[in-house]
mmCIF file of C-alpha atoms in Angstrom:
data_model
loop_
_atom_site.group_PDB
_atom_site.id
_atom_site.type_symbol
_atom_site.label_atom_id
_atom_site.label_comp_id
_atom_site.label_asym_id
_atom_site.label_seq_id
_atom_site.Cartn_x
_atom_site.Cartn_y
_atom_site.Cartn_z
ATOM 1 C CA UNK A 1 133.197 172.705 87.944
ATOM 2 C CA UNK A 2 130.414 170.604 86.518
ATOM 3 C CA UNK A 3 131.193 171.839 83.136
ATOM 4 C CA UNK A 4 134.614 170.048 83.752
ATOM 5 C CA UNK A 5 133.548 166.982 83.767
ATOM 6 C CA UNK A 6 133.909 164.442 81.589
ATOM 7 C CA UNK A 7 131.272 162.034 80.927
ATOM 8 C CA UNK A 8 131.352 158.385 80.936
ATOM 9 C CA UNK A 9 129.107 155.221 80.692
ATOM 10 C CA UNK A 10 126.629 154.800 83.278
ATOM 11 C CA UNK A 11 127.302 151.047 83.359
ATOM 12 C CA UNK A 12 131.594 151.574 83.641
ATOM 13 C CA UNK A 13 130.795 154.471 86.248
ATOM 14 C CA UNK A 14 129.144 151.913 88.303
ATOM 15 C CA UNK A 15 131.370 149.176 87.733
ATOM 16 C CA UNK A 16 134.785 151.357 88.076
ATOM 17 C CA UNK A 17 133.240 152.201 91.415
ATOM 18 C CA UNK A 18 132.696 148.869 93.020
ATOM 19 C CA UNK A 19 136.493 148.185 91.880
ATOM 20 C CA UNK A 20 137.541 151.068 93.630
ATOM 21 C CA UNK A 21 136.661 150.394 97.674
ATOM 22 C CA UNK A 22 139.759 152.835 98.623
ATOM 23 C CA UNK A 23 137.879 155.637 96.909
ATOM 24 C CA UNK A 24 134.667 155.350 97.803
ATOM 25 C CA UNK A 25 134.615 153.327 100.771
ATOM 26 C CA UNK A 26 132.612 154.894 104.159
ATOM 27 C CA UNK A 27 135.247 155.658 107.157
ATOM 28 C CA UNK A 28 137.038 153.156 108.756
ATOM 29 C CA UNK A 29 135.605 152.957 112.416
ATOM 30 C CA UNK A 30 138.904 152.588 114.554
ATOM 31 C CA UNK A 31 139.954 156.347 112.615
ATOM 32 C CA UNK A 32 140.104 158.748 115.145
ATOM 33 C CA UNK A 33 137.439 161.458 115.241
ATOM 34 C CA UNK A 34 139.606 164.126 113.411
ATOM 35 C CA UNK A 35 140.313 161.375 111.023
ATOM 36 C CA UNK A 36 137.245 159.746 110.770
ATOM 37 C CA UNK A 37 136.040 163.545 110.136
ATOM 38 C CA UNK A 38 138.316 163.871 107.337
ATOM 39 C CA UNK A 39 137.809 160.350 106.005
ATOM 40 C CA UNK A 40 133.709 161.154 105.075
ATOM 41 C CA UNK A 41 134.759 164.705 104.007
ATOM 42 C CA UNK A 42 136.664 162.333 101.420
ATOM 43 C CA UNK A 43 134.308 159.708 100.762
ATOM 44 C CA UNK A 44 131.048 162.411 100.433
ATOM 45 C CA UNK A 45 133.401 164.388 97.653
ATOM 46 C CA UNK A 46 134.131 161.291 96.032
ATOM 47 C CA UNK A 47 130.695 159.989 96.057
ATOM 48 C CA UNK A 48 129.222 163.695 94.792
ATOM 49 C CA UNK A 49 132.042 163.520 91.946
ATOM 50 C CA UNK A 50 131.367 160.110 90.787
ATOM 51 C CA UNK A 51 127.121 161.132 90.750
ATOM 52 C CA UNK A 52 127.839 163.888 88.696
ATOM 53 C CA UNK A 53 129.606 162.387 86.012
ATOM 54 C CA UNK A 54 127.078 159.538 85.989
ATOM 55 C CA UNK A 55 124.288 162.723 85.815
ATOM 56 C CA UNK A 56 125.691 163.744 82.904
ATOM 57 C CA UNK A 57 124.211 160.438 80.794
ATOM 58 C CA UNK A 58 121.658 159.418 83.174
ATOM 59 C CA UNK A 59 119.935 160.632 85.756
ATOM 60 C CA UNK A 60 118.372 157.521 86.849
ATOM 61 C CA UNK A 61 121.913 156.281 87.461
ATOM 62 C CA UNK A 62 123.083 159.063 89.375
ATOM 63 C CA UNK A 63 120.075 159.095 91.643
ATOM 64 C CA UNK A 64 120.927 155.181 92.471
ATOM 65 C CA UNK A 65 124.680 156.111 93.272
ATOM 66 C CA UNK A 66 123.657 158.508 95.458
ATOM 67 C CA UNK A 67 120.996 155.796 97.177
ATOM 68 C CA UNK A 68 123.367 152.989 97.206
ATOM 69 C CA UNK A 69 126.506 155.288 98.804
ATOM 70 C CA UNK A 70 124.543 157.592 101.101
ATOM 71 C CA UNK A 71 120.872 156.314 102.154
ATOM 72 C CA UNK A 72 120.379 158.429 104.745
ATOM 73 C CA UNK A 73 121.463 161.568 103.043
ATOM 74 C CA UNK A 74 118.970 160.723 99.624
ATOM 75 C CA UNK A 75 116.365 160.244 102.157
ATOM 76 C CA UNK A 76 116.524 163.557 102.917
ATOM 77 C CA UNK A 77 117.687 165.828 100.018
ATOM 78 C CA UNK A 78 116.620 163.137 96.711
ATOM 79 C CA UNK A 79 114.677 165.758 95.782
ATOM 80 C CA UNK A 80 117.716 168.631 95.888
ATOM 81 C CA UNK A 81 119.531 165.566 93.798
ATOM 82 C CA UNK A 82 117.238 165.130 91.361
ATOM 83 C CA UNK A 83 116.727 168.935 90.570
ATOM 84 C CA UNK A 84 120.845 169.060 90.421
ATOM 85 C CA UNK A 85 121.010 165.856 88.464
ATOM 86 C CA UNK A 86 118.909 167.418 86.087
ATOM 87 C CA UNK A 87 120.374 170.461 85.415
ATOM 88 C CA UNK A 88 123.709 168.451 84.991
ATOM 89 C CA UNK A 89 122.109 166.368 82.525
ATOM 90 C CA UNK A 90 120.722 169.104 80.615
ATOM 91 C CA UNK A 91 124.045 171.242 80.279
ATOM 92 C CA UNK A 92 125.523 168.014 78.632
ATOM 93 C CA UNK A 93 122.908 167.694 76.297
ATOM 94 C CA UNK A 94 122.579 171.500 75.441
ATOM 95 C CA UNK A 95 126.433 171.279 74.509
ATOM 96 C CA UNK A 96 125.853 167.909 72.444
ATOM 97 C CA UNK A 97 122.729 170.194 70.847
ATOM 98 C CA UNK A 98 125.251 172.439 69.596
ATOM 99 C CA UNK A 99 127.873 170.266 68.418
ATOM 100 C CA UNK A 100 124.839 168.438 66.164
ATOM 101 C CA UNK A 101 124.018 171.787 64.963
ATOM 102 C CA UNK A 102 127.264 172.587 63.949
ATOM 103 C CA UNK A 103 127.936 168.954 61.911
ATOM 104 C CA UNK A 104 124.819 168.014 60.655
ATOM 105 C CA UNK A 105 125.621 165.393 57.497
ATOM 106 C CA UNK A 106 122.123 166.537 55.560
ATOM 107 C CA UNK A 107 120.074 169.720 56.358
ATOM 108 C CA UNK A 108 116.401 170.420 54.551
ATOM 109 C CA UNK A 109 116.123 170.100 51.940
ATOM 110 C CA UNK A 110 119.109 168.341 50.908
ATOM 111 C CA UNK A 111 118.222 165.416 53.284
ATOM 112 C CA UNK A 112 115.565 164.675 51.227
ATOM 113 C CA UNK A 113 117.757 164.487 47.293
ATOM 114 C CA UNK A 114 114.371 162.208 46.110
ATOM 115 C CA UNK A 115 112.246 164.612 47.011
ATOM 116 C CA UNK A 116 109.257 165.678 44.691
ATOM 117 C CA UNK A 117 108.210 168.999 44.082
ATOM 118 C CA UNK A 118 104.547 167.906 45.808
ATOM 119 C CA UNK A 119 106.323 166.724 48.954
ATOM 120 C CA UNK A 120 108.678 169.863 48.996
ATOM 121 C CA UNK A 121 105.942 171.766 48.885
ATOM 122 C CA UNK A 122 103.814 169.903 51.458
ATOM 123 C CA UNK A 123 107.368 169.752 53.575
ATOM 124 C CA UNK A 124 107.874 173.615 53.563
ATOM 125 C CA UNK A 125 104.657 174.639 54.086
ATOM 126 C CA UNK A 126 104.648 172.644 57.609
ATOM 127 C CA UNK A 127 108.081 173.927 58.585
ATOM 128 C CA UNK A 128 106.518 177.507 57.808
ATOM 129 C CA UNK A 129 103.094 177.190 59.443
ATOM 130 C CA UNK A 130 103.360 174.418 61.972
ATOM 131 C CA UNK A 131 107.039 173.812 63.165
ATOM 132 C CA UNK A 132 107.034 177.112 64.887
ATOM 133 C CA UNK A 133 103.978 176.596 66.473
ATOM 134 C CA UNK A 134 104.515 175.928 70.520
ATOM 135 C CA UNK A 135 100.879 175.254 71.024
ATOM 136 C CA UNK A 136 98.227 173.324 68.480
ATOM 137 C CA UNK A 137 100.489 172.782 65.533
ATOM 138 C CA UNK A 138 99.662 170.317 63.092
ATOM 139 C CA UNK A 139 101.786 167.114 63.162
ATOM 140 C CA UNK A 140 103.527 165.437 60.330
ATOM 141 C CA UNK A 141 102.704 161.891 59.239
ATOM 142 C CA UNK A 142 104.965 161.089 56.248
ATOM 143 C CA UNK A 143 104.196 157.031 54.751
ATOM 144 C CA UNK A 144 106.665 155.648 52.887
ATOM 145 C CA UNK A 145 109.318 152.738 52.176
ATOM 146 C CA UNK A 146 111.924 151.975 53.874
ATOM 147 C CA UNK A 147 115.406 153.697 52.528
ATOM 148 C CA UNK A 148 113.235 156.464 50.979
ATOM 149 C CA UNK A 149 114.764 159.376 53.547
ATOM 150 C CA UNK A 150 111.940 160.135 55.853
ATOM 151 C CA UNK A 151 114.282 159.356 58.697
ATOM 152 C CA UNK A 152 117.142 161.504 57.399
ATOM 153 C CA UNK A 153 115.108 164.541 56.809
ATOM 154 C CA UNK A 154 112.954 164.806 60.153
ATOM 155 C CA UNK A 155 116.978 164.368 62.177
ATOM 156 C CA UNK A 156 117.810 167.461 59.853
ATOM 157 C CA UNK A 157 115.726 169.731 61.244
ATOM 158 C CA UNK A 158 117.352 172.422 63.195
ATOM 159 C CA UNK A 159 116.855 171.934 67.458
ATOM 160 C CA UNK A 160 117.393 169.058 69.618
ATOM 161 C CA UNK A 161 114.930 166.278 69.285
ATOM 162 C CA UNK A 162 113.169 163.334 71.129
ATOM 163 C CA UNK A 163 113.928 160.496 68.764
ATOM 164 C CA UNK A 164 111.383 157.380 69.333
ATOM 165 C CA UNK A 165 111.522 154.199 67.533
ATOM 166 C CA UNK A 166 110.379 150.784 68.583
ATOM 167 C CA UNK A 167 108.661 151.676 72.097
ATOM 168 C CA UNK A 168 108.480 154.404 74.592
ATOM 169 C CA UNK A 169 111.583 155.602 76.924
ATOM 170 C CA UNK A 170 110.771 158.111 79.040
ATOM 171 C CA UNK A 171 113.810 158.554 80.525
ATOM 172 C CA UNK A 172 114.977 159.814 76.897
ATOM 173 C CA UNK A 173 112.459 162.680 76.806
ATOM 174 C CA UNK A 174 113.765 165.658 77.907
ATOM 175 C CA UNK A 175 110.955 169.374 78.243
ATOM 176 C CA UNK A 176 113.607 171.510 75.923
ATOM 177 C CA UNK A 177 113.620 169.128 72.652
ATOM 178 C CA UNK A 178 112.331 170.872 69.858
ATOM 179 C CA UNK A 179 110.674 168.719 68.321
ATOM 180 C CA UNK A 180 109.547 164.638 68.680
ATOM 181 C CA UNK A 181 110.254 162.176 65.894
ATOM 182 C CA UNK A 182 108.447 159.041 65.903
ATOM 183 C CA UNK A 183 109.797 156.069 63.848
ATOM 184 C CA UNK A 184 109.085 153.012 62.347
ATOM 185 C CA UNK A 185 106.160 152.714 65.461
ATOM 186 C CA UNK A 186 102.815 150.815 64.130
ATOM 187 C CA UNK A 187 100.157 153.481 64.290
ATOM 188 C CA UNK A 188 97.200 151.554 66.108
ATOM 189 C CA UNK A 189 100.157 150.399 68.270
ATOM 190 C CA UNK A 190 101.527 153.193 70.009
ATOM 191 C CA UNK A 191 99.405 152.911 73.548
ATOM 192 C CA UNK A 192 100.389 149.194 73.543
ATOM 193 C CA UNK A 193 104.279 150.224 72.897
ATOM 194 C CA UNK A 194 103.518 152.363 76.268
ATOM 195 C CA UNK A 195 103.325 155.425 74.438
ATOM 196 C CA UNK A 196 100.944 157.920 75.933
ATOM 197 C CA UNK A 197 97.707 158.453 73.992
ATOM 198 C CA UNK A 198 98.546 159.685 70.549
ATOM 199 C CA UNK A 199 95.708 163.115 70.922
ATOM 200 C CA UNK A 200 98.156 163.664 74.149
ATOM 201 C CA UNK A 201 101.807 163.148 72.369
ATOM 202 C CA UNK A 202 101.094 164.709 68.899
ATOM 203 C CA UNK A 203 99.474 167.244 69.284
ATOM 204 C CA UNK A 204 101.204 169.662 71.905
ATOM 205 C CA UNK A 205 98.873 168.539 74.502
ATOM 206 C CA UNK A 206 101.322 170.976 77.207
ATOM 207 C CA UNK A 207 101.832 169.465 80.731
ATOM 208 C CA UNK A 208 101.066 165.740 80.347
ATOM 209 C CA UNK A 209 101.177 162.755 83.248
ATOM 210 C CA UNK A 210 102.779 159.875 81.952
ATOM 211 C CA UNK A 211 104.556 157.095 82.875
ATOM 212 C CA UNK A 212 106.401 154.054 81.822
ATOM 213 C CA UNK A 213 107.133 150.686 82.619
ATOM 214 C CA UNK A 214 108.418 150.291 86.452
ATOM 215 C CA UNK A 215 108.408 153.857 86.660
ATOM 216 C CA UNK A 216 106.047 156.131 89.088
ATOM 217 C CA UNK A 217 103.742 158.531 87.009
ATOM 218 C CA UNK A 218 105.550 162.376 86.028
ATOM 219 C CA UNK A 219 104.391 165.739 84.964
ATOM 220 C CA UNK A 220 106.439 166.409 81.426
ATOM 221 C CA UNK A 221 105.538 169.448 78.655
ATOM 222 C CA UNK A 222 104.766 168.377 75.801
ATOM 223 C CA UNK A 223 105.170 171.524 73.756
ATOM 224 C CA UNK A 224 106.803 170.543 70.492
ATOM 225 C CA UNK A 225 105.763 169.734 66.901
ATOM 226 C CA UNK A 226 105.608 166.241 66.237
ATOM 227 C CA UNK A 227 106.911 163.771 63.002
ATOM 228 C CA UNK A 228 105.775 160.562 62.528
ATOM 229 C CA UNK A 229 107.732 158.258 60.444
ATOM 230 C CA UNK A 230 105.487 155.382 58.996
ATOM 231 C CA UNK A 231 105.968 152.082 56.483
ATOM 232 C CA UNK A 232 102.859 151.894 54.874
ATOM 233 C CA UNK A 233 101.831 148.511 55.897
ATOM 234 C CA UNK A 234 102.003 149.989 59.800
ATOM 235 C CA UNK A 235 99.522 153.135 58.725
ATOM 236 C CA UNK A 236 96.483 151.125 59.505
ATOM 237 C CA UNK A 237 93.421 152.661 60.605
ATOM 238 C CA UNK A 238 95.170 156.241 59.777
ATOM 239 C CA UNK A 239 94.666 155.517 56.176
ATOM 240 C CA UNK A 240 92.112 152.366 56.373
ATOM 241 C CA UNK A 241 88.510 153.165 55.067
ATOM 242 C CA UNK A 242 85.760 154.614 57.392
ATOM 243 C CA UNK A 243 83.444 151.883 58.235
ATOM 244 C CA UNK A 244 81.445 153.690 61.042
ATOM 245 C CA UNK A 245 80.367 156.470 62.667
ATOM 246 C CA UNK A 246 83.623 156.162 64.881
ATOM 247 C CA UNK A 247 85.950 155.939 62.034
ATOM 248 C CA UNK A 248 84.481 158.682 60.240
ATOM 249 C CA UNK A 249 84.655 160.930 64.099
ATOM 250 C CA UNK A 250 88.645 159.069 63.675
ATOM 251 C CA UNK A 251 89.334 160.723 60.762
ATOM 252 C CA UNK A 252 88.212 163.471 60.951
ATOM 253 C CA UNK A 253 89.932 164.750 64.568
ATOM 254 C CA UNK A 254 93.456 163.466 61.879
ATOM 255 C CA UNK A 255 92.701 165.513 59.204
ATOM 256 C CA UNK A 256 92.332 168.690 61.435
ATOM 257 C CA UNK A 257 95.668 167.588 63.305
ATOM 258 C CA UNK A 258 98.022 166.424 61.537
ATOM 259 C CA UNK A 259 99.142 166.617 57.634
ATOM 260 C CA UNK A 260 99.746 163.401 56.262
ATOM 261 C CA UNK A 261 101.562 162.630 53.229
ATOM 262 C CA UNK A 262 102.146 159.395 51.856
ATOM 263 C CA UNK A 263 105.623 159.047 49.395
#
Protein backbone atom coordinates (compact mmCIF):
# COMPACT_ATOMS: atom_id res chain seq x y z
CA UNK A 1 0.00 0.00 0.00
CA UNK A 2 1.34 3.49 -0.46
CA UNK A 3 1.24 4.02 3.19
CA UNK A 4 3.87 1.12 3.23
CA UNK A 5 6.32 2.68 1.78
CA UNK A 6 9.27 3.83 2.92
CA UNK A 7 10.76 6.93 1.75
CA UNK A 8 14.12 7.61 0.50
CA UNK A 9 16.34 10.33 -1.16
CA UNK A 10 15.31 11.47 -4.43
CA UNK A 11 18.95 11.62 -5.56
CA UNK A 12 19.81 7.62 -4.12
CA UNK A 13 16.30 6.59 -5.67
CA UNK A 14 17.62 7.68 -8.92
CA UNK A 15 20.99 6.53 -8.59
CA UNK A 16 20.04 2.94 -6.94
CA UNK A 17 17.98 2.67 -10.10
CA UNK A 18 20.48 3.14 -12.84
CA UNK A 19 22.62 0.44 -10.75
CA UNK A 20 19.92 -1.83 -10.91
CA UNK A 21 19.32 -2.67 -14.97
CA UNK A 22 17.88 -6.30 -13.87
CA UNK A 23 15.09 -4.49 -12.07
CA UNK A 24 14.09 -2.00 -14.07
CA UNK A 25 15.24 -2.83 -17.37
CA UNK A 26 12.36 -2.86 -20.48
CA UNK A 27 11.84 -6.63 -21.91
CA UNK A 28 14.35 -8.38 -23.54
CA UNK A 29 13.21 -8.67 -27.29
CA UNK A 30 14.14 -12.42 -28.13
CA UNK A 31 11.49 -13.27 -24.77
CA UNK A 32 8.76 -14.99 -26.09
CA UNK A 33 5.38 -13.26 -26.17
CA UNK A 34 4.07 -14.91 -22.90
CA UNK A 35 7.38 -13.93 -21.52
CA UNK A 36 7.92 -10.79 -22.94
CA UNK A 37 4.19 -10.24 -21.49
CA UNK A 38 5.29 -11.09 -18.15
CA UNK A 39 8.65 -9.34 -18.38
CA UNK A 40 6.78 -5.51 -18.73
CA UNK A 41 4.12 -6.70 -16.21
CA UNK A 42 7.52 -6.76 -14.11
CA UNK A 43 9.30 -3.87 -15.27
CA UNK A 44 5.83 -1.42 -15.18
CA UNK A 45 5.44 -2.68 -11.26
CA UNK A 46 8.89 -1.98 -10.66
CA UNK A 47 8.94 1.29 -12.34
CA UNK A 48 5.36 2.37 -10.47
CA UNK A 49 7.10 1.16 -7.06
CA UNK A 50 10.27 2.96 -7.47
CA UNK A 51 7.95 6.49 -8.57
CA UNK A 52 6.13 6.19 -5.58
CA UNK A 53 8.71 6.11 -3.14
CA UNK A 54 10.49 8.92 -4.99
CA UNK A 55 6.70 10.79 -4.72
CA UNK A 56 6.90 10.61 -1.34
CA UNK A 57 9.93 13.51 -1.16
CA UNK A 58 9.47 14.92 -4.48
CA UNK A 59 7.19 15.06 -6.91
CA UNK A 60 9.27 16.60 -9.48
CA UNK A 61 11.43 13.48 -9.21
CA UNK A 62 8.83 11.06 -9.50
CA UNK A 63 7.29 12.70 -12.52
CA UNK A 64 10.96 12.40 -14.29
CA UNK A 65 11.16 8.57 -13.36
CA UNK A 66 8.12 8.02 -14.79
CA UNK A 67 9.33 10.17 -18.15
CA UNK A 68 12.67 8.66 -18.32
CA UNK A 69 11.23 4.74 -17.82
CA UNK A 70 7.94 4.99 -19.71
CA UNK A 71 7.66 8.01 -22.35
CA UNK A 72 4.96 6.89 -24.05
CA UNK A 73 2.84 6.03 -21.10
CA UNK A 74 3.58 9.87 -19.29
CA UNK A 75 2.58 11.16 -22.57
CA UNK A 76 -0.58 10.00 -22.03
CA UNK A 77 -1.60 9.78 -18.32
CA UNK A 78 1.28 12.70 -16.74
CA UNK A 79 -1.55 14.27 -15.71
CA UNK A 80 -3.20 10.97 -13.74
CA UNK A 81 0.68 10.91 -12.35
CA UNK A 82 0.89 14.07 -11.18
CA UNK A 83 -2.58 14.08 -9.35
CA UNK A 84 -1.30 10.51 -7.74
CA UNK A 85 2.14 11.87 -7.08
CA UNK A 86 0.57 14.42 -5.21
CA UNK A 87 -1.58 12.81 -3.06
CA UNK A 88 1.45 10.48 -2.22
CA UNK A 89 3.40 13.38 -1.35
CA UNK A 90 0.88 14.86 0.77
CA UNK A 91 0.10 11.65 2.97
CA UNK A 92 3.92 11.74 3.80
CA UNK A 93 3.89 15.11 4.81
CA UNK A 94 0.50 14.99 6.75
CA UNK A 95 2.19 12.06 8.84
CA UNK A 96 5.56 14.16 9.27
CA UNK A 97 2.81 17.12 10.36
CA UNK A 98 1.87 14.99 13.10
CA UNK A 99 5.00 13.65 14.29
CA UNK A 100 6.19 17.66 14.56
CA UNK A 101 3.13 18.21 16.48
CA UNK A 102 3.70 15.64 18.77
CA UNK A 103 7.72 16.69 19.53
CA UNK A 104 7.85 20.16 19.21
CA UNK A 105 11.24 21.37 21.33
CA UNK A 106 9.49 25.04 22.19
CA UNK A 107 5.72 25.83 21.88
CA UNK A 108 4.29 29.70 22.41
CA UNK A 109 5.09 31.14 24.47
CA UNK A 110 7.92 29.33 25.81
CA UNK A 111 9.76 29.68 22.42
CA UNK A 112 10.04 33.05 23.02
CA UNK A 113 11.84 32.88 27.15
CA UNK A 114 13.09 36.83 26.21
CA UNK A 115 9.98 37.81 25.51
CA UNK A 116 8.56 41.22 26.85
CA UNK A 117 5.31 41.72 28.17
CA UNK A 118 4.71 44.41 25.00
CA UNK A 119 5.65 41.73 22.48
CA UNK A 120 3.54 39.00 24.35
CA UNK A 121 0.92 41.05 24.15
CA UNK A 122 1.33 42.18 20.52
CA UNK A 123 2.15 38.18 19.87
CA UNK A 124 -1.22 36.95 21.39
CA UNK A 125 -3.33 39.33 20.16
CA UNK A 126 -2.33 38.22 16.40
CA UNK A 127 -2.60 34.52 17.20
CA UNK A 128 -6.21 35.49 18.57
CA UNK A 129 -7.42 37.85 15.83
CA UNK A 130 -5.38 37.09 12.77
CA UNK A 131 -3.89 33.47 12.81
CA UNK A 132 -7.31 32.05 12.45
CA UNK A 133 -8.21 34.15 9.82
CA UNK A 134 -8.36 32.06 6.25
CA UNK A 135 -9.06 35.17 4.31
CA UNK A 136 -7.58 38.99 4.93
CA UNK A 137 -5.65 38.40 8.10
CA UNK A 138 -3.11 40.69 9.08
CA UNK A 139 0.51 39.46 8.66
CA UNK A 140 3.27 39.50 11.15
CA UNK A 141 6.50 41.43 10.59
CA UNK A 142 8.67 40.91 13.70
CA UNK A 143 12.48 43.07 13.33
CA UNK A 144 14.99 42.00 15.34
CA UNK A 145 18.69 40.58 15.88
CA UNK A 146 19.86 37.71 15.05
CA UNK A 147 19.74 34.89 18.04
CA UNK A 148 16.85 36.89 19.59
CA UNK A 149 14.09 33.84 18.89
CA UNK A 150 11.93 35.16 16.16
CA UNK A 151 12.76 32.03 14.23
CA UNK A 152 12.03 29.64 17.11
CA UNK A 153 8.72 31.06 17.96
CA UNK A 154 7.00 31.44 14.38
CA UNK A 155 8.25 27.12 13.88
CA UNK A 156 6.23 26.77 17.26
CA UNK A 157 3.15 27.53 16.11
CA UNK A 158 0.77 24.70 15.91
CA UNK A 159 0.06 23.38 11.85
CA UNK A 160 2.38 22.57 9.17
CA UNK A 161 4.19 25.44 7.63
CA UNK A 162 5.88 26.79 4.39
CA UNK A 163 9.27 27.74 5.74
CA UNK A 164 11.15 30.36 3.27
CA UNK A 165 14.53 31.68 3.79
CA UNK A 166 17.03 32.93 1.30
CA UNK A 167 14.84 32.72 -2.06
CA UNK A 168 11.71 31.24 -3.35
CA UNK A 169 11.09 27.26 -3.88
CA UNK A 170 8.04 26.54 -5.14
CA UNK A 171 8.29 23.13 -5.22
CA UNK A 172 8.36 23.43 -1.21
CA UNK A 173 4.93 25.09 -1.02
CA UNK A 174 2.38 22.85 -0.50
CA UNK A 175 -2.03 24.40 -0.49
CA UNK A 176 -2.57 22.65 3.20
CA UNK A 177 0.37 24.54 5.23
CA UNK A 178 -1.01 26.53 7.81
CA UNK A 179 0.77 29.09 7.83
CA UNK A 180 4.06 30.76 5.71
CA UNK A 181 7.19 31.86 7.53
CA UNK A 182 9.46 34.09 5.81
CA UNK A 183 13.10 34.40 7.04
CA UNK A 184 16.01 36.31 7.04
CA UNK A 185 14.60 37.58 3.20
CA UNK A 186 15.55 41.49 2.54
CA UNK A 187 12.19 43.20 2.39
CA UNK A 188 12.56 45.40 -0.89
CA UNK A 189 14.09 42.11 -2.14
CA UNK A 190 11.59 39.58 -2.21
CA UNK A 191 10.33 39.96 -6.13
CA UNK A 192 14.05 39.86 -7.07
CA UNK A 193 14.54 36.52 -4.79
CA UNK A 194 11.55 35.28 -7.25
CA UNK A 195 9.11 35.62 -4.67
CA UNK A 196 5.70 36.54 -5.94
CA UNK A 197 4.59 40.11 -5.20
CA UNK A 198 4.54 40.62 -1.48
CA UNK A 199 0.38 42.24 -1.61
CA UNK A 200 -0.07 38.58 -3.37
CA UNK A 201 2.02 36.26 -0.73
CA UNK A 202 1.16 38.07 2.59
CA UNK A 203 -1.79 38.80 2.56
CA UNK A 204 -4.04 35.65 1.72
CA UNK A 205 -4.38 36.80 -1.74
CA UNK A 206 -6.43 32.97 -2.40
CA UNK A 207 -5.69 31.31 -5.81
CA UNK A 208 -2.44 32.91 -7.03
CA UNK A 209 -0.35 32.17 -10.55
CA UNK A 210 3.12 31.92 -9.86
CA UNK A 211 6.03 30.53 -11.00
CA UNK A 212 9.67 30.00 -10.49
CA UNK A 213 12.81 29.70 -12.10
CA UNK A 214 12.71 26.99 -15.12
CA UNK A 215 9.39 26.18 -14.07
CA UNK A 216 5.97 26.72 -16.23
CA UNK A 217 3.50 29.16 -14.39
CA UNK A 218 0.80 27.20 -11.58
CA UNK A 219 -2.42 27.99 -9.89
CA UNK A 220 -1.54 27.59 -5.86
CA UNK A 221 -3.98 28.96 -2.71
CA UNK A 222 -2.59 31.10 -0.87
CA UNK A 223 -4.86 30.98 2.14
CA UNK A 224 -2.67 31.17 5.21
CA UNK A 225 -1.44 33.81 7.70
CA UNK A 226 1.86 34.95 7.01
CA UNK A 227 5.29 35.72 9.43
CA UNK A 228 7.97 37.58 8.34
CA UNK A 229 11.20 37.24 10.04
CA UNK A 230 13.43 40.43 9.52
CA UNK A 231 17.19 41.78 10.74
CA UNK A 232 16.71 45.24 10.98
CA UNK A 233 19.24 46.40 8.56
CA UNK A 234 17.04 44.25 5.74
CA UNK A 235 13.59 46.24 6.89
CA UNK A 236 14.25 48.98 4.46
CA UNK A 237 11.58 50.88 2.96
CA UNK A 238 9.07 48.97 5.53
CA UNK A 239 10.40 51.12 8.24
CA UNK A 240 12.40 53.92 6.08
CA UNK A 241 10.78 57.48 6.24
CA UNK A 242 8.01 58.59 3.75
CA UNK A 243 9.56 60.82 1.26
CA UNK A 244 6.59 60.98 -1.26
CA UNK A 245 3.32 60.65 -2.09
CA UNK A 246 4.16 56.89 -2.98
CA UNK A 247 5.79 56.13 0.23
CA UNK A 248 3.21 57.64 2.23
CA UNK A 249 0.32 55.35 -0.29
CA UNK A 250 3.43 52.41 0.83
CA UNK A 251 2.82 52.73 4.18
CA UNK A 252 -0.11 53.07 4.57
CA UNK A 253 -1.55 49.73 2.47
CA UNK A 254 1.40 48.07 5.60
CA UNK A 255 -0.10 49.47 8.37
CA UNK A 256 -3.65 48.17 7.40
CA UNK A 257 -1.97 44.66 6.55
CA UNK A 258 0.28 43.61 8.51
CA UNK A 259 1.37 44.28 12.37
CA UNK A 260 4.83 45.01 12.67
CA UNK A 261 6.84 44.89 15.67
CA UNK A 262 10.31 45.64 15.96
CA UNK A 263 12.34 43.73 19.19
Amino acid sequence: SISSLAPAPAAAAVAAAATAPSALAPPAPNATARGQAELRRQYVNDVAREALTLAETSIDSAMDFVRTKMPREFLHNSTWYLHTFKYVHLRVEQDLDEQRRNHREHTWPDSFPDCTPALREVVTRWLNEEFIKTSRAKCLILIGGTGTGKTSFAKSLPGQNNYFQGRWRLDTWKDSARYLIFDDIPWDKFEQLGFPPKKALLTQNGTTIVTDKYKPCIEINIQQPAIVLLNPEDAGSLIAQARNTEDQEFVGYWQHRAIVYQL
